[in-house]
Amino acid sequence: AQSVTQLDSQVPVFEEAPVELRCNYSSSVSVYLFWYVQYPNQGLQLLLKYLSGSTLVKGINGFEAEFNKSQTSFHLRKPSVHISDTAEYFCAVSDPNAGGTSYGKLTFGQGTILTVHP
Amino acid sequence: GAVVSQHPSWVICKSGTSVKIECRSLDFQATTMFWYRQFPKQSLMLMATSNEGSKATYEQGVEKDKFLINHASLTLSTLTVTSAHPEDSSFYICSAPLPGTSGRAGQYFGPGTRLTVT
């Protein structure tokens, strides 16, 4: 079974500072990896995804993430954050080869609340 | 881009009554939709997979008779919480896979429905 661990439940940073949100996954098979952002009382918006190819993935709003297979990690980074980046961020995985009732299923981490202070 | 809508966005109901939540895919067809439940400050928990033209697939521990799912068309799935109780109060989110990918390449999420049972 897959599992996702987001190592930090809350990350406070100052505006214009760099940030890294950590995500580790456990899976014995290949995975698809995703980062989603959730603003208060809203659904989730896809930031970026890794399916295959280059391990450095660029997403929307200046975010990027690096897939590290040996460390089973997919950390999210942004070199300079804005107040508007304050939100909760979720890392998720899916199994490319899943079938049956697991087809397309996402497993989410616990979420990291990013708070950007002025 | 593709959008998923939910209705209502917020509902308050009395204990013992039933509540229906609609999830619609706009501008694309979704043979599969996913229903999640999110408690405050927690991650998303997959409740069930809604399949157009067939029965929904429920996750372990989710009561099928309490959370009725109907995927009536290629653009509409409904979740009915029957005989609601205060412990059913939660944020319910639906999602649909990116067209042509069956969920393996990410999902579009609805804005969520906040259910409060008094």
JSON list of C-alpha atoms in Angstrom, two decimals:
[
{"chain": "A", "resi": 1, "resn": "ALA", "atom": "CA", "xyz": [0.00, 0.00, 0.00]},
{"chain": "A", "resi": 2, "resn": "GLN", "atom": "CA", "xyz": [1.07, 3.54, -0.67]},
{"chain": "A", "resi": 3, "resn": "SER", "atom": "CA", "xyz": [1.48, 6.18, 1.97]},
{"chain": "A", "resi": 4, "resn": "VAL", "atom": "CA", "xyz": [2.53, 9.81, 1.94]},
{"chain": "A", "resi": 5, "resn": "THR", "atom": "CA", "xyz": [4.20, 11.72, 4.76]},
{"chain": "A", "resi": 6, "resn": "GLN", "atom": "CA", "xyz": [4.44, 15.46, 4.85]},
{"chain": "A", "resi": 7, "resn": "LEU", "atom": "CA", "xyz": [7.05, 16.13, 7.44]},
{"chain": "A", "resi": 8, "resn": "ASP", "atom": "CA", "xyz": [5.91, 19.58, 8.51]},
{"chain": "A", "resi": 9, "resn": "SER", "atom": "CA", "xyz": [2.36, 20.33, 9.54]},
{"chain": "A", "resi": 10, "resn": "GLN", "atom": "CA", "xyz": [3.00, 24.08, 9.58]},
{"chain": "A", "resi": 11, "resn": "VAL", "atom": "CA", "xyz": [5.64, 26.23, 7.94]},
{"chain": "A", "resi": 12, "resn": "PRO", "atom": "CA", "xyz": [5.79, 29.94, 8.76]},
{"chain": "A", "resi": 13, "resn": "VAL", "atom": "CA", "xyz": [7.99, 32.14, 6.56]},
{"chain": "A", "resi": 14, "resn": "PHE", "atom": "CA", "xyz": [8.47, 35.79, 5.80]},
{"chain": "A", "resi": 15, "resn": "GLU", "atom": "CA", "xyz": [7.51, 37.30, 2.50]},
{"chain": "A", "resi": 16, "resn": "GLU", "atom": "CA", "xyz": [10.17, 37.00, -0.22]},
{"chain": "A", "resi": 17, "resn": "ALA", "atom": "CA", "xyz": [11.96, 34.22, 1.65]},
{"chain": "A", "resi": 18, "resn": "PRO", "atom": "CA", "xyz": [12.50, 30.81, 0.04]},
{"chain": "A", "resi": 19, "resn": "VAL", "atom": "CA", "xyz": [10.44, 27.86, 1.20]},
{"chain": "A", "resi": 20, "resn": "GLU", "atom": "CA", "xyz": [10.58, 24.09, 0.98]},
{"chain": "A", "resi": 21, "resn": "LEU", "atom": "CA", "xyz": [7.68, 21.83, 1.84]},
{"chain": "A", "resi": 22, "resn": "ARG", "atom": "CA", "xyz": [8.77, 18.27, 2.35]},
{"chain": "A", "resi": 23, "resn": "CYS", "atom": "CA", "xyz": [7.02, 15.14, 1.12]},
{"chain": "A", "resi": 24, "resn": "ASN", "atom": "CA", "xyz": [8.11, 11.53, 1.34]},
{"chain": "A", "resi": 25, "resn": "TYR", "atom": "CA", "xyz": [6.22, 8.58, 0.01]},
{"chain": "A", "resi": 26, "resn": "SER", "atom": "CA", "xyz": [6.40, 4.89, 0.50]},
{"chain": "A", "resi": 27, "resn": "SER", "atom": "CA", "xyz": [5.64, 2.60, -2.37]},
{"chain": "A", "resi": 28, "resn": "SER", "atom": "CA", "xyz": [7.18, -0.52, -3.75]},
{"chain": "A", "resi": 29, "resn": "VAL", "atom": "CA", "xyz": [6.12, 0.37, -7.26]},
{"chain": "A", "resi": 30, "resn": "SER", "atom": "CA", "xyz": [6.45, 3.31, -9.58]},
{"chain": "A", "resi": 31, "resn": "VAL", "atom": "CA", "xyz": [4.30, 6.30, -8.76]},
{"chain": "A", "resi": 32, "resn": "TYR", "atom": "CA", "xyz": [2.80, 9.45, -10.10]},
{"chain": "A", "resi": 33, "resn": "LEU", "atom": "CA", "xyz": [3.35, 12.37, -7.74]},
{"chain": "A", "resi": 34, "resn": "PHE", "atom": "CA", "xyz": [1.31, 15.54, -7.27]},
{"chain": "A", "resi": 35, "resn": "TRP", "atom": "CA", "xyz": [1.23, 18.71, -5.26]},
{"chain": "A", "resi": 36, "resn": "TYR", "atom": "CA", "xyz": [-2.09, 20.45, -4.68]},
{"chain": "A", "resi": 37, "resn": "VAL", "atom": "CA", "xyz": [-2.89, 23.74, -2.97]},
{"chain": "A", "resi": 38, "resn": "GLN", "atom": "CA", "xyz": [-6.05, 24.43, -1.00]},
{"chain": "A", "resi": 39, "resn": "TYR", "atom": "CA", "xyz": [-7.16, 27.92, -0.07]},
{"chain": "A", "resi": 40, "resn": "PRO", "atom": "CA", "xyz": [-9.64, 28.29, 2.83]},
{"chain": "A", "resi": 41, "resn": "ASN", "atom": "CA", "xyz": [-13.06, 26.80, 2.12]},
{"chain": "A", "resi": 42, "resn": "GLN", "atom": "CA", "xyz": [-12.10, 25.85, -1.40]},
{"chain": "A", "resi": 43, "resn": "GLY", "atom": "CA", "xyz": [-11.32, 22.70, -3.29]},
{"chain": "A", "resi": 44, "resn": "LEU", "atom": "CA", "xyz": [-7.85, 21.67, -4.36]},
{"chain": "A", "resi": 45, "resn": "GLN", "atom": "CA", "xyz": [-5.91, 23.14, -7.25]},
{"chain": "A", "resi": 46, "resn": "LEU", "atom": "CA", "xyz": [-3.15, 21.23, -8.99]},
{"chain": "A", "resi": 47, "resn": "LEU", "atom": "CA", "xyz": [0.23, 22.94, -8.62]},
{"chain": "A", "resi": 48, "resn": "LEU", "atom": "CA", "xyz": [2.37, 20.44, -10.47]},
{"chain": "A", "resi": 49, "resn": "LYS", "atom": "CA", "xyz": [2.79, 16.77, -11.17]},
{"chain": "A", "resi": 50, "resn": "TYR", "atom": "CA", "xyz": [5.51, 14.25, -11.91]},
{"chain": "A", "resi": 51, "resn": "LEU", "atom": "CA", "xyz": [4.60, 11.43, -14.26]},
{"chain": "A", "resi": 52, "resn": "SER", "atom": "CA", "xyz": [7.93, 10.57, -15.90]},
{"chain": "A", "resi": 53, "resn": "GLY", "atom": "CA", "xyz": [10.96, 12.18, -17.49]},
{"chain": "A", "resi": 54, "resn": "SER", "atom": "CA", "xyz": [12.84, 15.08, -15.95]},
{"chain": "A", "resi": 55, "resn": "THR", "atom": "CA", "xyz": [12.95, 14.87, -12.18]},
{"chain": "A", "resi": 56, "resn": "LEU", "atom": "CA", "xyz": [12.63, 18.63, -11.80]},
{"chain": "A", "resi": 57, "resn": "VAL", "atom": "CA", "xyz": [9.07, 19.70, -12.38]},
{"chain": "A", "resi": 58, "resn": "LYS", "atom": "CA", "xyz": [7.90, 23.27, -12.70]},
{"chain": "A", "resi": 59, "resn": "GLY", "atom": "CA", "xyz": [4.38, 24.25, -11.81]},
{"chain": "A", "resi": 60, "resn": "ILE", "atom": "CA", "xyz": [2.14, 27.25, -11.51]},
{"chain": "A", "resi": 61, "resn": "ASN", "atom": "CA", "xyz": [2.75, 30.30, -9.33]},
{"chain": "A", "resi": 62, "resn": "GLY", "atom": "CA", "xyz": [6.53, 29.86, -9.41]},
{"chain": "A", "resi": 63, "resn": "PHE", "atom": "CA", "xyz": [6.59, 26.52, -7.59]},
{"chain": "A", "resi": 64, "resn": "GLU", "atom": "CA", "xyz": [8.79, 23.61, -8.52]},
{"chain": "A", "resi": 65, "resn": "ALA", "atom": "CA", "xyz": [9.42, 20.15, -7.13]},
{"chain": "A", "resi": 66, "resn": "GLU", "atom": "CA", "xyz": [12.12, 17.55, -7.51]},
{"chain": "A", "resi": 67, "resn": "PHE", "atom": "CA", "xyz": [11.48, 13.84, -7.67]},
{"chain": "A", "resi": 68, "resn": "ASN", "atom": "CA", "xyz": [14.17, 11.85, -5.90]},
{"chain": "A", "resi": 69, "resn": "LYS", "atom": "CA", "xyz": [13.60, 8.15, -6.38]},
{"chain": "A", "resi": 70, "resn": "SER", "atom": "CA", "xyz": [16.43, 7.00, -4.12]},
{"chain": "A", "resi": 71, "resn": "GLN", "atom": "CA", "xyz": [15.11, 9.07, -1.24]},
{"chain": "A", "resi": 72, "resn": "THR", "atom": "CA", "xyz": [11.46, 8.55, -2.19]},
{"chain": "A", "resi": 73, "resn": "SER", "atom": "CA", "xyz": [10.88, 12.26, -1.88]},
{"chain": "A", "resi": 74, "resn": "PHE", "atom": "CA", "xyz": [9.06, 14.95, -3.82]},
{"chain": "A", "resi": 75, "resn": "HIS", "atom": "CA", "xyz": [9.79, 18.23, -2.05]},
{"chain": "A", "resi": 76, "resn": "LEU", "atom": "CA", "xyz": [8.08, 21.43, -3.15]},
{"chain": "A", "resi": 77, "resn": "ARG", "atom": "CA", "xyz": [10.08, 24.64, -3.38]},
{"chain": "A", "resi": 78, "resn": "LYS", "atom": "CA", "xyz": [9.63, 28.30, -4.18]},
{"chain": "A", "resi": 79, "resn": "PRO", "atom": "CA", "xyz": [12.56, 30.75, -4.19]},
{"chain": "A", "resi": 80, "resn": "SER", "atom": "CA", "xyz": [10.54, 33.75, -3.05]},
{"chain": "A", "resi": 81, "resn": "VAL", "atom": "CA", "xyz": [7.08, 33.51, -1.49]},
{"chain": "A", "resi": 82, "resn": "HIS", "atom": "CA", "xyz": [4.26, 36.02, -1.47]},
{"chain": "A", "resi": 83, "resn": "ILE", "atom": "CA", "xyz": [1.51, 36.69, 1.03]},
{"chain": "A", "resi": 84, "resn": "SER", "atom": "CA", "xyz": [-0.90, 35.14, -1.47]},
{"chain": "A", "resi": 85, "resn": "ASP", "atom": "CA", "xyz": [0.90, 31.79, -1.17]},
{"chain": "A", "resi": 86, "resn": "THR", "atom": "CA", "xyz": [-0.59, 31.35, 2.29]},
{"chain": "A", "resi": 87, "resn": "ALA", "atom": "CA", "xyz": [-2.61, 28.16, 2.00]},
{"chain": "A", "resi": 88, "resn": "GLU", "atom": "CA", "xyz": [-2.52, 24.46, 2.76]},
{"chain": "A", "resi": 89, "resn": "TYR", "atom": "CA", "xyz": [-0.46, 22.26, 0.50]},
{"chain": "A", "resi": 90, "resn": "PHE", "atom": "CA", "xyz": [-1.04, 18.56, -0.09]},
{"chain": "A", "resi": 91, "resn": "CYS", "atom": "CA", "xyz": [1.29, 16.01, -1.57]},
{"chain": "A", "resi": 92, "resn": "ALA", "atom": "CA", "xyz": [-0.37, 13.00, -3.23]},
{"chain": "A", "resi": 93, "resn": "VAL", "atom": "CA", "xyz": [0.58, 9.84, -5.07]},
{"chain": "A", "resi": 94, "resn": "SER", "atom": "CA", "xyz": [-1.13, 7.43, -7.40]},
{"chain": "A", "resi": 95, "resn": "ASP", "atom": "CA", "xyz": [-0.15, 4.09, -8.84]},
{"chain": "A", "resi": 96, "resn": "PRO", "atom": "CA", "xyz": [0.28, 4.19, -12.63]},
{"chain": "A", "resi": 97, "resn": "ASN", "atom": "CA", "xyz": [-0.47, 0.48, -12.83]},
{"chain": "A", "resi": 98, "resn": "ALA", "atom": "CA", "xyz": [-3.42, 0.32, -10.48]},
{"chain": "A", "resi": 99, "resn": "GLY", "atom": "CA", "xyz": [-6.52, -1.37, -11.71]},
{"chain": "A", "resi": 100, "resn": "GLY", "atom": "CA", "xyz": [-9.92, -2.26, -10.41]},
{"chain": "A", "resi": 101, "resn": "THR", "atom": "CA", "xyz": [-11.13, -0.15, -7.52]},
{"chain": "A", "resi": 102, "resn": "SER", "atom": "CA", "xyz": [-7.71, 1.50, -7.16]},
{"chain": "A", "resi": 103, "resn": "TYR", "atom": "CA", "xyz": [-7.77, 2.91, -10.71]},
{"chain": "A", "resi": 104, "resn": "GLY", "atom": "CA", "xyz": [-6.88, 6.59, -10.55]},
{"chain": "A", "resi": 105, "resn": "LYS", "atom": "CA", "xyz": [-7.00, 6.71, -6.77]},
{"chain": "A", "resi": 106, "resn": "LEU", "atom": "CA", "xyz": [-4.97, 9.40, -5.02]},
{"chain": "A", "resi": 107, "resn": "THR", "atom": "CA", "xyz": [-3.40, 8.95, -1.60]},
{"chain": "A", "resi": 108, "resn": "PHE", "atom": "CA", "xyz": [-2.85, 12.24, 0.19]},
{"chain": "A", "resi": 109, "resn": "GLY", "atom": "CA", "xyz": [-0.39, 13.38, 2.80]},
{"chain": "A", "resi": 110, "resn": "GLN", "atom": "CA", "xyz": [-1.57, 15.11, 5.93]},
{"chain": "A", "resi": 111, "resn": "GLY", "atom": "CA", "xyz": [-1.08, 18.58, 4.51]},
{"chain": "A", "resi": 112, "resn": "THR", "atom": "CA", "xyz": [1.28, 21.46, 5.31]},
{"chain": "A", "resi": 113, "resn": "ILE", "atom": "CA", "xyz": [-0.06, 24.86, 6.20]},
{"chain": "A", "resi": 114, "resn": "LEU", "atom": "CA", "xyz": [2.17, 27.53, 4.73]},
{"chain": "A", "resi": 115, "resn": "THR", "atom": "CA", "xyz": [1.80, 30.93, 6.37]},
{"chain": "A", "resi": 116, "resn": "VAL", "atom": "CA", "xyz": [3.60, 33.84, 4.79]},
{"chain": "A", "resi": 117, "resn": "HIS", "atom": "CA", "xyz": [4.16, 36.82, 7.07]},
{"chain": "A", "resi": 118, "resn": "PRO", "atom": "CA", "xyz": [4.80, 40.37, 5.86]},
{"chain": "B", "resi": 1, "resn": "GLY", "atom": "CA", "xyz": [-9.60, 24.72, -18.51]},
{"chain": "B", "resi": 2, "resn": "ALA", "atom": "CA", "xyz": [-11.80, 21.96, -17.21]},
{"chain": "B", "resi": 3, "resn": "VAL", "atom": "CA", "xyz": [-13.82, 22.84, -14.14]},
{"chain": "B", "resi": 4, "resn": "VAL", "atom": "CA", "xyz": [-15.75, 20.86, -11.58]},
{"chain": "B", "resi": 5, "resn": "SER", "atom": "CA", "xyz": [-18.61, 22.50, -9.72]},
{"chain": "B", "resi": 6, "resn": "GLN", "atom": "CA", "xyz": [-20.42, 21.48, -6.56]},
{"chain": "B", "resi": 7, "resn": "HIS", "atom": "CA", "xyz": [-23.80, 22.50, -5.23]},
{"chain": "B", "resi": 8, "resn": "PRO", "atom": "CA", "xyz": [-24.57, 23.61, -2.64]},
{"chain": "B", "resi": 9, "resn": "SER", "atom": "CA", "xyz": [-21.40, 25.16, -1.30]},
{"chain": "B", "resi": 10, "resn": "TRP", "atom": "CA", "xyz": [-22.77, 25.18, 2.23]},
{"chain": "B", "resi": 11, "resn": "VAL", "atom": "CA", "xyz": [-25.72, 23.43, 3.80]},
{"chain": "B", "resi": 12, "resn": "ILE", "atom": "CA", "xyz": [-27.13, 23.20, 7.29]},
{"chain": "B", "resi": 13, "resn": "CYS", "atom": "CA", "xyz": [-29.60, 20.47, 8.07]},
{"chain": "B", "resi": 14, "resn": "LYS", "atom": "CA", "xyz": [-31.30, 18.97, 11.08]},
{"chain": "B", "resi": 15, "resn": "SER", "atom": "CA", "xyz": [-30.30, 15.63, 12.50]},
{"chain": "B", "resi": 16, "resn": "GLY", "atom": "CA", "xyz": [-32.21, 12.79, 10.86]},
{"chain": "B", "resi": 17, "resn": "THR", "atom": "CA", "xyz": [-32.78, 14.48, 7.53]},
{"chain": "B", "resi": 18, "resn": "SER", "atom": "CA", "xyz": [-31.09, 13.71, 4.22]},
{"chain": "B", "resi": 19, "resn": "VAL", "atom": "CA", "xyz": [-28.92, 16.02, 2.17]},
{"chain": "B", "resi": 20, "resn": "LYS", "atom": "CA", "xyz": [-27.97, 15.75, -1.50]},
{"chain": "B", "resi": 21, "resn": "ILE", "atom": "CA", "xyz": [-24.73, 17.21, -2.86]},
{"chain": "B", "resi": 22, "resn": "GLU", "atom": "CA", "xyz": [-24.21, 17.56, -6.59]},
{"chain": "B", "resi": 23, "resn": "CYS", "atom": "CA", "xyz": [-20.92, 17.37, -8.45]},
{"chain": "B", "resi": 24, "resn": "ARG", "atom": "CA", "xyz": [-20.81, 18.43, -12.07]},
{"chain": "B", "resi": 25, "resn": "SER", "atom": "CA", "xyz": [-18.04, 18.38, -14.62]},
{"chain": "B", "resi": 26, "resn": "LEU", "atom": "CA", "xyz": [-18.23, 21.44, -16.84]},
{"chain": "B", "resi": 27, "resn": "ASP", "atom": "CA", "xyz": [-17.15, 21.22, -20.48]},
{"chain": "B", "resi": 28, "resn": "PHE", "atom": "CA", "xyz": [-15.90, 17.65, -20.18]},
{"chain": "B", "resi": 29, "resn": "GLN", "atom": "CA", "xyz": [-17.28, 14.22, -19.55]},
{"chain": "B", "resi": 30, "resn": "ALA", "atom": "CA", "xyz": [-16.31, 12.19, -16.53]},
{"chain": "B", "resi": 31, "resn": "THR", "atom": "CA", "xyz": [-17.10, 8.49, -16.40]},
{"chain": "B", "resi": 32, "resn": "THR", "atom": "CA", "xyz": [-15.45, 8.40, -12.99]},
{"chain": "B", "resi": 33, "resn": "MET", "atom": "CA", "xyz": [-15.71, 10.86, -10.14]},
{"chain": "B", "resi": 34, "resn": "PHE", "atom": "CA", "xyz": [-14.27, 10.66, -6.65]},
{"chain": "B", "resi": 35, "resn": "TRP", "atom": "CA", "xyz": [-15.85, 11.75, -3.37]},
{"chain": "B", "resi": 36, "resn": "TYR", "atom": "CA", "xyz": [-13.69, 12.84, -0.46]},
{"chain": "B", "resi": 37, "resn": "ARG", "atom": "CA", "xyz": [-14.36, 13.87, 3.09]},
{"chain": "B", "resi": 38, "resn": "GLN", "atom": "CA", "xyz": [-12.18, 16.35, 4.93]},
{"chain": "B", "resi": 39, "resn": "PHE", "atom": "CA", "xyz": [-12.35, 17.04, 8.64]},
{"chain": "B", "resi": 40, "resn": "PRO", "atom": "CA", "xyz": [-11.00, 20.34, 9.98]},
{"chain": "B", "resi": 41, "resn": "LYS", "atom": "CA", "xyz": [-7.22, 20.54, 9.77]},
{"chain": "B", "resi": 42, "resn": "GLN", "atom": "CA", "xyz": [-7.01, 17.05, 8.34]},
{"chain": "B", "resi": 43, "resn": "SER", "atom": "CA", "xyz": [-6.27, 15.55, 4.99]},
{"chain": "B", "resi": 44, "resn": "LEU", "atom": "CA", "xyz": [-8.72, 14.30, 2.41]},
{"chain": "B", "resi": 45, "resn": "MET", "atom": "CA", "xyz": [-10.07, 10.81, 2.88]},
{"chain": "B", "resi": 46, "resn": "LEU", "atom": "CA", "xyz": [-11.43, 9.06, -0.18]},
{"chain": "B", "resi": 47, "resn": "MET", "atom": "CA", "xyz": [-14.95, 7.86, 0.48]},
{"chain": "B", "resi": 48, "resn": "ALA", "atom": "CA", "xyz": [-15.95, 6.31, -2.80]},
{"chain": "B", "resi": 49, "resn": "THR", "atom": "CA", "xyz": [-15.45, 6.18, -6.53]},
{"chain": "B", "resi": 50, "resn": "SER", "atom": "CA", "xyz": [-18.50, 7.05, -8.57]},
{"chain": "B", "resi": 51, "resn": "ASN", "atom": "CA", "xyz": [-18.86, 5.19, -11.86]},
{"chain": "B", "resi": 52, "resn": "GLU", "atom": "CA", "xyz": [-21.25, 6.32, -14.58]},
{"chain": "B", "resi": 53, "resn": "GLY", "atom": "CA", "xyz": [-23.76, 3.61, -15.36]},
{"chain": "B", "resi": 54, "resn": "SER", "atom": "CA", "xyz": [-22.73, 1.28, -12.55]},
{"chain": "B", "resi": 55, "resn": "LYS", "atom": "CA", "xyz": [-22.53, 1.06, -8.80]},
{"chain": "B", "resi": 56, "resn": "ALA", "atom": "CA", "xyz": [-20.12, 3.17, -6.82]},
{"chain": "B", "resi": 57, "resn": "THR", "atom": "CA", "xyz": [-17.06, 1.61, -5.24]},
{"chain": "B", "resi": 58, "resn": "TYR", "atom": "CA", "xyz": [-16.81, 2.42, -1.56]},
{"chain": "B", "resi": 59, "resn": "GLU", "atom": "CA", "xyz": [-13.67, 2.55, 0.55]},
{"chain": "B", "resi": 60, "resn": "GLN", "atom": "CA", "xyz": [-13.37, 0.29, 3.53]},
{"chain": "B", "resi": 61, "resn": "GLY", "atom": "CA", "xyz": [-15.29, 1.60, 6.50]},
{"chain": "B", "resi": 62, "resn": "VAL", "atom": "CA", "xyz": [-17.64, 3.85, 4.52]},
{"chain": "B", "resi": 63, "resn": "GLU", "atom": "CA", "xyz": [-21.31, 3.00, 4.99]},
{"chain": "B", "resi": 64, "resn": "LYS", "atom": "CA", "xyz": [-22.90, 2.43, 1.61]},
{"chain": "B", "resi": 65, "resn": "ASP", "atom": "CA", "xyz": [-26.42, 2.86, 2.88]},
{"chain": "B", "resi": 66, "resn": "LYS", "atom": "CA", "xyz": [-25.61, 6.12, 4.58]},
{"chain": "B", "resi": 67, "resn": "PHE", "atom": "CA", "xyz": [-23.67, 7.76, 1.77]},
{"chain": "B", "resi": 68, "resn": "LEU", "atom": "CA", "xyz": [-25.62, 7.08, -1.40]},
{"chain": "B", "resi": 69, "resn": "ILE", "atom": "CA", "xyz": [-23.83, 7.84, -4.63]},
{"chain": "B", "resi": 70, "resn": "ASN", "atom": "CA", "xyz": [-25.48, 8.07, -8.01]},
{"chain": "B", "resi": 71, "resn": "HIS", "atom": "CA", "xyz": [-23.62, 8.84, -11.23]},
{"chain": "B", "resi": 72, "resn": "ALA", "atom": "CA", "xyz": [-26.62, 9.68, -13.38]},
{"chain": "B", "resi": 73, "resn": "SER", "atom": "CA", "xyz": [-24.83, 11.04, -16.41]},
{"chain": "B", "resi": 74, "resn": "LEU", "atom": "CA", "xyz": [-21.38, 11.69, -17.78]},
{"chain": "B", "resi": 75, "resn": "THR", "atom": "CA", "xyz": [-21.36, 15.12, -16.15]},
{"chain": "B", "resi": 76, "resn": "LEU", "atom": "CA", "xyz": [-23.20, 14.60, -12.87]},
{"chain": "B", "resi": 77, "resn": "SER", "atom": "CA", "xyz": [-22.58, 12.61, -9.72]},
{"chain": "B", "resi": 78, "resn": "THR", "atom": "CA", "xyz": [-24.56, 13.04, -6.51]},
{"chain": "B", "resi": 79, "resn": "LEU", "atom": "CA", "xyz": [-23.79, 12.17, -2.93]},
{"chain": "B", "resi": 80, "resn": "THR", "atom": "CA", "xyz": [-26.75, 11.84, -0.57]},
{"chain": "B", "resi": 81, "resn": "VAL", "atom": "CA", "xyz": [-26.08, 11.76, 3.14]},
{"chain": "B", "resi": 82, "resn": "THR", "atom": "CA", "xyz": [-29.05, 9.90, 4.58]},
{"chain": "B", "resi": 83, "resn": "SER", "atom": "CA", "xyz": [-30.30, 10.30, 8.12]},
{"chain": "B", "resi": 84, "resn": "ALA", "atom": "CA", "xyz": [-27.57, 12.79, 8.84]},
{"chain": "B", "resi": 85, "resn": "HIS", "atom": "CA", "xyz": [-26.09, 13.11, 12.32]},
{"chain": "B", "resi": 86, "resn": "PRO", "atom": "CA", "xyz": [-23.81, 15.76, 13.80]},
{"chain": "B", "resi": 87, "resn": "GLU", "atom": "CA", "xyz": [-20.78, 13.51, 13.30]},
{"chain": "B", "resi": 88, "resn": "ASP", "atom": "CA", "xyz": [-21.44, 13.68, 9.55]},
{"chain": "B", "resi": 89, "resn": "SER", "atom": "CA", "xyz": [-20.65, 17.38, 9.63]},
{"chain": "B", "resi": 90, "resn": "SER", "atom": "CA", "xyz": [-17.64, 17.80, 7.40]},
{"chain": "B", "resi": 91, "resn": "PHE", "atom": "CA", "xyz": [-16.31, 19.27, 4.17]},
{"chain": "B", "resi": 92, "resn": "TYR", "atom": "CA", "xyz": [-17.18, 17.07, 1.20]},
{"chain": "B", "resi": 93, "resn": "ILE", "atom": "CA", "xyz": [-15.16, 17.43, -1.98]},
{"chain": "B", "resi": 94, "resn": "CYS", "atom": "CA", "xyz": [-15.60, 15.73, -5.32]},
{"chain": "B", "resi": 95, "resn": "SER", "atom": "CA", "xyz": [-13.11, 15.39, -8.13]},
{"chain": "B", "resi": 96, "resn": "ALA", "atom": "CA", "xyz": [-12.97, 14.18, -11.69]},
{"chain": "B", "resi": 97, "resn": "PRO", "atom": "CA", "xyz": [-9.95, 12.92, -13.59]},
{"chain": "B", "resi": 98, "resn": "LEU", "atom": "CA", "xyz": [-8.34, 14.93, -16.34]},
{"chain": "B", "resi": 99, "resn": "PRO", "atom": "CA", "xyz": [-10.07, 13.97, -19.59]},
{"chain": "B", "resi": 100, "resn": "GLY", "atom": "CA", "xyz": [-8.55, 10.97, -21.31]},
{"chain": "B", "resi": 101, "resn": "THR", "atom": "CA", "xyz": [-6.42, 9.95, -18.33]},
{"chain": "B", "resi": 102, "resn": "SER", "atom": "CA", "xyz": [-8.80, 8.09, -16.03]},
{"chain": "B", "resi": 103, "resn": "GLY", "atom": "CA", "xyz": [-7.32, 9.82, -13.00]},
{"chain": "B", "resi": 104, "resn": "ARG", "atom": "CA", "xyz": [-3.75, 8.73, -13.43]},
{"chain": "B", "resi": 105, "resn": "ALA", "atom": "CA", "xyz": [-2.55, 12.18, -14.37]},
{"chain": "B", "resi": 106, "resn": "GLY", "atom": "CA", "xyz": [-4.32, 14.14, -11.70]},
{"chain": "B", "resi": 107, "resn": "GLN", "atom": "CA", "xyz": [-7.80, 15.26, -10.96]},
{"chain": "B", "resi": 108, "resn": "TYR", "atom": "CA", "xyz": [-9.90, 18.41, -11.09]},
{"chain": "B", "resi": 109, "resn": "PHE", "atom": "CA", "xyz": [-11.43, 19.16, -7.72]},
{"chain": "B", "resi": 110, "resn": "GLY", "atom": "CA", "xyz": [-14.72, 20.82, -6.97]},
{"chain": "B", "resi": 111, "resn": "PRO", "atom": "CA", "xyz": [-14.85, 23.75, -4.52]},
{"chain": "B", "resi": 112, "resn": "GLY", "atom": "CA", "xyz": [-16.30, 21.57, -1.78]},
{"chain": "B", "resi": 113, "resn": "THR", "atom": "CA", "xyz": [-19.54, 21.50, 0.20]},
{"chain": "B", "resi": 114, "resn": "ARG", "atom": "CA", "xyz": [-19.56, 22.25, 3.89]},
{"chain": "B", "resi": 115, "resn": "LEU", "atom": "CA", "xyz": [-22.22, 20.23, 5.67]},
{"chain": "B", "resi": 116, "resn": "THR", "atom": "CA", "xyz": [-23.30, 21.17, 9.16]},
{"chain": "B", "resi": 117, "resn": "VAL", "atom": "CA", "xyz": [-25.77, 18.88, 10.92]},
{"chain": "B", "resi": 118, "resn": "THR", "atom": "CA", "xyz": [-27.47, 20.35, 13.95]}
]
